[in-house]
PDB file of C-alpha atoms in Angstrom:
ATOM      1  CA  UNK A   1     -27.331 138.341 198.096  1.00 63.00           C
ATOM      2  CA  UNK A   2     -29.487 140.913 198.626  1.00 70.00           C
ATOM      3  CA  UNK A   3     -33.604 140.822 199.415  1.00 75.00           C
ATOM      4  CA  UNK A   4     -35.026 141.480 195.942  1.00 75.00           C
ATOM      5  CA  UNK A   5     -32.346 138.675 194.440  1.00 70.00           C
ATOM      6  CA  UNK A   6     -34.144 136.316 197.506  1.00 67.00           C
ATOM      7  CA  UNK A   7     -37.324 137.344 196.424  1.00 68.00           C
ATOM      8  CA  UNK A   8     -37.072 137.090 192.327  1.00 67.00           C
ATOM      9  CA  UNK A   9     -35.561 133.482 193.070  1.00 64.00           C
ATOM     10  CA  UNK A  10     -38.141 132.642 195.446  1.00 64.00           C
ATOM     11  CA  UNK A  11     -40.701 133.697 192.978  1.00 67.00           C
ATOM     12  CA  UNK A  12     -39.288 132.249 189.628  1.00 64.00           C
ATOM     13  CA  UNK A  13     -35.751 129.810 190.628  1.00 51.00           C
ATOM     14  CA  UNK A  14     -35.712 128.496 186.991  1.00 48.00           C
ATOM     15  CA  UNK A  15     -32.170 129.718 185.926  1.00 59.00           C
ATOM     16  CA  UNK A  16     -31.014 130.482 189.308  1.00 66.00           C
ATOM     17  CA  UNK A  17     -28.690 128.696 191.510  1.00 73.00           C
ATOM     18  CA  UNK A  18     -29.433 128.814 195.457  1.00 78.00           C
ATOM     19  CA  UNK A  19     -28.040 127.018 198.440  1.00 85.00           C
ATOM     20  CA  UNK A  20     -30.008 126.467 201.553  1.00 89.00           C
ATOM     21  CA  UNK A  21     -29.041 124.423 204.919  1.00 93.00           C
ATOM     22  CA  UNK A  22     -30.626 122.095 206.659  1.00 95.00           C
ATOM     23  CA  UNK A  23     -29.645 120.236 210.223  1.00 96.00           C
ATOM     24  CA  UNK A  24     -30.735 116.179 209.890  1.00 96.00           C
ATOM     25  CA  UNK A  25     -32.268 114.421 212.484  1.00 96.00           C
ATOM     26  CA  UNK A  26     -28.778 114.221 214.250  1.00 97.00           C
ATOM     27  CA  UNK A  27     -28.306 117.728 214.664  1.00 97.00           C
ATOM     28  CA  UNK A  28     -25.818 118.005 211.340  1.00 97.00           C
ATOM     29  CA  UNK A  29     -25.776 120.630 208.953  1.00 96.00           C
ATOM     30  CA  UNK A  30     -26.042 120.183 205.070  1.00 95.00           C
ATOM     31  CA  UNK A  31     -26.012 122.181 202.457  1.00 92.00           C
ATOM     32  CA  UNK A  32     -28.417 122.014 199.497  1.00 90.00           C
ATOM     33  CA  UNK A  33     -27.087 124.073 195.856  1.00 86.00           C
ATOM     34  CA  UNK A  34     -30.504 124.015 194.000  1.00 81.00           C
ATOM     35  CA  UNK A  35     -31.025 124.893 190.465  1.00 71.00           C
ATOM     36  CA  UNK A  36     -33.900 124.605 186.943  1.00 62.00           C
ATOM     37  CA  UNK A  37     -36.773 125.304 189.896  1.00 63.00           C
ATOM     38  CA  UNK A  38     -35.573 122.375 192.244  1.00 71.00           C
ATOM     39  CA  UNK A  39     -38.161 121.998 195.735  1.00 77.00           C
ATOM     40  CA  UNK A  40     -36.903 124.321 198.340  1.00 81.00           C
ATOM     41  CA  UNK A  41     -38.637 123.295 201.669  1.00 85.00           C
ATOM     42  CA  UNK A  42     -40.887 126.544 202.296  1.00 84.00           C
ATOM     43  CA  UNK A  43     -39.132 127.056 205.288  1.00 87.00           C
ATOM     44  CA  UNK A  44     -36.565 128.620 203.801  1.00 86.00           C
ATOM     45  CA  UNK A  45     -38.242 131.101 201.952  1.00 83.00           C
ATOM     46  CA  UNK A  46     -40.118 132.538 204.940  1.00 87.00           C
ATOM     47  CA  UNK A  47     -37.565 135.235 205.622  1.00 88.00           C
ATOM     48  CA  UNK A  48     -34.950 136.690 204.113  1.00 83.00           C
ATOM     49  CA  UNK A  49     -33.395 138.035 207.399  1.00 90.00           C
ATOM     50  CA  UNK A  50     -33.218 134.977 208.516  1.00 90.00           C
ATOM     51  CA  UNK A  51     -31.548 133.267 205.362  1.00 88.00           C
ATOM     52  CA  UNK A  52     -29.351 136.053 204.746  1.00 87.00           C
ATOM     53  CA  UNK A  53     -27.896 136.017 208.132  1.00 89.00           C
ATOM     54  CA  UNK A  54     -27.338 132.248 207.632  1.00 90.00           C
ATOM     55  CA  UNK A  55     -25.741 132.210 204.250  1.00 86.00           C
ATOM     56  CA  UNK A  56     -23.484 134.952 205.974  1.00 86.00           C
ATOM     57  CA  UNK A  57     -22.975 132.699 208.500  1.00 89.00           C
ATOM     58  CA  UNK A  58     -21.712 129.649 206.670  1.00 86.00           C
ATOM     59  CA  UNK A  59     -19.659 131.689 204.476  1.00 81.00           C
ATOM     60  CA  UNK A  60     -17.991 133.215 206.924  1.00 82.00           C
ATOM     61  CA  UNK A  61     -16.932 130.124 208.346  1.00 81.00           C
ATOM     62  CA  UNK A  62     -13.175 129.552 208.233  1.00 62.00           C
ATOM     63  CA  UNK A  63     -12.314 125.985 206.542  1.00 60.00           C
ATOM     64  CA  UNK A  64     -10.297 123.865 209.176  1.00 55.00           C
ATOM     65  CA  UNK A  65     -10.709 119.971 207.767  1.00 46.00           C
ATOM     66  CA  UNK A  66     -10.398 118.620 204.499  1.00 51.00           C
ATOM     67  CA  UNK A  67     -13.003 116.802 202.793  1.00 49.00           C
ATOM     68  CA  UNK A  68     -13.186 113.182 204.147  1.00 49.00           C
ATOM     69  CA  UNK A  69     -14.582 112.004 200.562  1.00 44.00           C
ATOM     70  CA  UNK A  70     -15.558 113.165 197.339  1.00 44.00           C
ATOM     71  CA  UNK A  71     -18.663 111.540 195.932  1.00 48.00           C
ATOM     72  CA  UNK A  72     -18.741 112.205 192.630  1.00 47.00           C
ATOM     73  CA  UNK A  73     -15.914 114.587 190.703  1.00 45.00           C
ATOM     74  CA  UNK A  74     -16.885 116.663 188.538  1.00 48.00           C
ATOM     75  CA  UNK A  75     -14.160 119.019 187.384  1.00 43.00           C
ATOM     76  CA  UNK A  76     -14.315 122.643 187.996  1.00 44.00           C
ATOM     77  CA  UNK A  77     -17.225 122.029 190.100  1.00 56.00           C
ATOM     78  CA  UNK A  78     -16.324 120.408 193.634  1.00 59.00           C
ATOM     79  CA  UNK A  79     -14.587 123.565 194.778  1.00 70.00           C
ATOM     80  CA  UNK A  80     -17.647 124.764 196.235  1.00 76.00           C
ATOM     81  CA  UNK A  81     -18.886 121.863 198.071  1.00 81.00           C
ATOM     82  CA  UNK A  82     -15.380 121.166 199.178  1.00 82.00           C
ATOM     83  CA  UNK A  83     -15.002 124.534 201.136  1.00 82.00           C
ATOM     84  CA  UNK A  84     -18.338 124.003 202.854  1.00 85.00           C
ATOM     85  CA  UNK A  85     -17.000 120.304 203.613  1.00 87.00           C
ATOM     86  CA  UNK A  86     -14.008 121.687 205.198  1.00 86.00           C
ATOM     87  CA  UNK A  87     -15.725 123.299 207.343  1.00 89.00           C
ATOM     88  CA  UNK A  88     -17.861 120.999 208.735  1.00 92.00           C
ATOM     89  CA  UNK A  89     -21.470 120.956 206.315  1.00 93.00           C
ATOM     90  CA  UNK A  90     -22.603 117.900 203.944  1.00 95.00           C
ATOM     91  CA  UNK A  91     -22.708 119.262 200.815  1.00 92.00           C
ATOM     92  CA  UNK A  92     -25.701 118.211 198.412  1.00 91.00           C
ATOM     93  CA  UNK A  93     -26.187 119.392 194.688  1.00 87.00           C
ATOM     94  CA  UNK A  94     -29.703 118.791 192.713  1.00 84.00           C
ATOM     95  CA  UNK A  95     -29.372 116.283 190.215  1.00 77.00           C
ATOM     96  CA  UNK A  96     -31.510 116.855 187.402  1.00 70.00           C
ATOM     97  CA  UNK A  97     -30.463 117.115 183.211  1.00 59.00           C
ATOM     98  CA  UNK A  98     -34.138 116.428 182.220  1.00 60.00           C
ATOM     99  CA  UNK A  99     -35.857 119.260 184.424  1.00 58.00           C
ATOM    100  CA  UNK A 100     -36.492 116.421 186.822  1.00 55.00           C
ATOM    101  CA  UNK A 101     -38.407 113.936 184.441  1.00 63.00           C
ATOM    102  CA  UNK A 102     -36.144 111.198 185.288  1.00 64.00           C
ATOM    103  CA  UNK A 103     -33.536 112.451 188.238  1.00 70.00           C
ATOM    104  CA  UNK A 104     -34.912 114.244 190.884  1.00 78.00           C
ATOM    105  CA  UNK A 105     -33.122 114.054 193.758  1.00 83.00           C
ATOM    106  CA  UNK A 106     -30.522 116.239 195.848  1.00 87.00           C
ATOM    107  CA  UNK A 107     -27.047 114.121 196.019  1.00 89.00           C
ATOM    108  CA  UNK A 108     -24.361 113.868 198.410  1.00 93.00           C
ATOM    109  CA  UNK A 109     -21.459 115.158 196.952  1.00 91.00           C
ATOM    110  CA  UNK A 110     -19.207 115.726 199.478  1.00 90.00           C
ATOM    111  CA  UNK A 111     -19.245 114.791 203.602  1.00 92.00           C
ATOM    112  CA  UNK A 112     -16.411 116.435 206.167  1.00 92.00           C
ATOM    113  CA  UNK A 113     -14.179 114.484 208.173  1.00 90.00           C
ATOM    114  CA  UNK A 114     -15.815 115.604 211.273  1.00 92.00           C
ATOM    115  CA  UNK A 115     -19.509 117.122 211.125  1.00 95.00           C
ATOM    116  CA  UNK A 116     -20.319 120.573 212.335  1.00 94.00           C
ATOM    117  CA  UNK A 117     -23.642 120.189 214.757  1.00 96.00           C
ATOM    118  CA  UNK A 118     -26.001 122.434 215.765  1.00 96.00           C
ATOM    119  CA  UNK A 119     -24.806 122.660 219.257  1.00 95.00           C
ATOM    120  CA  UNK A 120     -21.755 123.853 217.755  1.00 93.00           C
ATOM    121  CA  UNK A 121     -22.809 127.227 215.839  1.00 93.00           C
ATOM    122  CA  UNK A 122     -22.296 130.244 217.022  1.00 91.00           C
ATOM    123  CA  UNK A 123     -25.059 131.952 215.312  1.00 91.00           C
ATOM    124  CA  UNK A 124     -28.361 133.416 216.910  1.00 92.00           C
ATOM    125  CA  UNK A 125     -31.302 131.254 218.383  1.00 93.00           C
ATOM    126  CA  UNK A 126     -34.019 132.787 215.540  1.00 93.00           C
ATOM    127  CA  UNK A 127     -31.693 131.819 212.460  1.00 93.00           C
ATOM    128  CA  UNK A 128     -31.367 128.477 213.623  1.00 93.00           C
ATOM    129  CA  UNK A 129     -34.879 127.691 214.904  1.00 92.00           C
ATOM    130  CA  UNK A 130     -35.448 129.169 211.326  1.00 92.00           C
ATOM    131  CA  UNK A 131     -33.287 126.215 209.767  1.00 93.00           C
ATOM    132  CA  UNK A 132     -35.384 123.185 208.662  1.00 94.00           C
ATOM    133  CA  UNK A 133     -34.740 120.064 209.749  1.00 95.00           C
ATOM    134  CA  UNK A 134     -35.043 116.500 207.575  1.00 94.00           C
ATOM    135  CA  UNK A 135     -36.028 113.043 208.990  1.00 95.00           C
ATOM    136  CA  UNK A 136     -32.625 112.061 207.489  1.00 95.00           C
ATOM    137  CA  UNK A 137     -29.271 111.663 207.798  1.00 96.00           C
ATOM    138  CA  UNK A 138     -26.448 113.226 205.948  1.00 95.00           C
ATOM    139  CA  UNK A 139     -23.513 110.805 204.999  1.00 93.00           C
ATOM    140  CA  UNK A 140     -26.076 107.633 205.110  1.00 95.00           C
ATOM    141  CA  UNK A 141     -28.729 109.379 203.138  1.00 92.00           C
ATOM    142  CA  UNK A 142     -27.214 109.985 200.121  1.00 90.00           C
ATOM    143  CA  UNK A 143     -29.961 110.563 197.787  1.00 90.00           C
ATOM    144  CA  UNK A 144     -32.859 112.880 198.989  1.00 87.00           C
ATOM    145  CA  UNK A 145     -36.028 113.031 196.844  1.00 84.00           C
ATOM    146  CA  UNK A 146     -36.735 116.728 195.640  1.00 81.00           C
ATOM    147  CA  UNK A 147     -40.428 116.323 195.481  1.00 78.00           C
ATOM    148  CA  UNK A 148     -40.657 114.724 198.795  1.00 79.00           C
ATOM    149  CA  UNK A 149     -38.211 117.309 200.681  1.00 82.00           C
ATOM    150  CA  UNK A 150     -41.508 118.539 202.506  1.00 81.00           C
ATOM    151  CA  UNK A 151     -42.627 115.464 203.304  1.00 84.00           C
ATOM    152  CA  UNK A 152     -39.592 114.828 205.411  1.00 88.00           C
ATOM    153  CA  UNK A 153     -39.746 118.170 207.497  1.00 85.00           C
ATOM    154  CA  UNK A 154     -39.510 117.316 211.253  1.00 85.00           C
ATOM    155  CA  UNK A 155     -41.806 120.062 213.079  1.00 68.00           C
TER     156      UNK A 155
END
């Protein structure tokens, strides 16, 4: 992804589909595939340096685990959220077929056999103080509200 593909999603994410990461209040790492103008926590969008040298990060990481459950199969579909399980990350999709009228809510799709924390990345100090962090936690929380995802923002 390159800075004016950031930018035109972070302007107008109808249409687009974007995954973020997030540590929970335990220090683990999910990651959030957002779609139809889903609630990114602003965080996120504050600099695409910083994202793009995250997204980089995670999908550079080499899968060493399999997936310890799948939540919900959807064929075709998993194969994402599998390789991010496999290598340690909660993975979350945006569930929403109304534009978020009635389901609006980021779901746990799949969780990895053994959690990659934040002590654990190898990545530099100003990407990962860049990460937000929710007053959740992944594998327990399996729901997380869309329109609330600021709300829960630890500072």
């Amino acid at each position: 992804m390159d800075e004016e593909l950031f930018n035109s999603i972070k302007d107008n994410a109808l249409g687009w589909e974007f995954d973020w990461f997030a540590f929970d209040k335990k220090g683990q790492i999910g990651m959030f595939t957002t779609f139809y103008g889903c609630i990114v926590p602003s965080q996120v969008w504050e600099s695409y340096e910083n994202y793009g040298n995250t997204l980089n990060y995670f999908i550079g990481l080499q899968p060493e685990l399999t997936p310890e459950q799948i939540l919900d199969s959807i064929p075709g579909q998993t194969n994402d959220w599998k390789e991010y399980a496999k290598t340690g990350l909660f993975a979350h999709n945006y569930e929403s077929t109304d534009y978020g009228a009635t389901k609006d809510y980021y779901e746990l799709k799949v969780k990895p056999e053994k959690p990659l924390l934040k002590a654990d990345l190898k990545l530099e100090k100003q990407y990962i103080e860049a990460m937000p962090v929710l007053d959740v936690e992944f594998g327990v929380d399996t729901q997380i509200n869309s329109k609330g995802i600021e709300k829960l923002l630890i500072t």
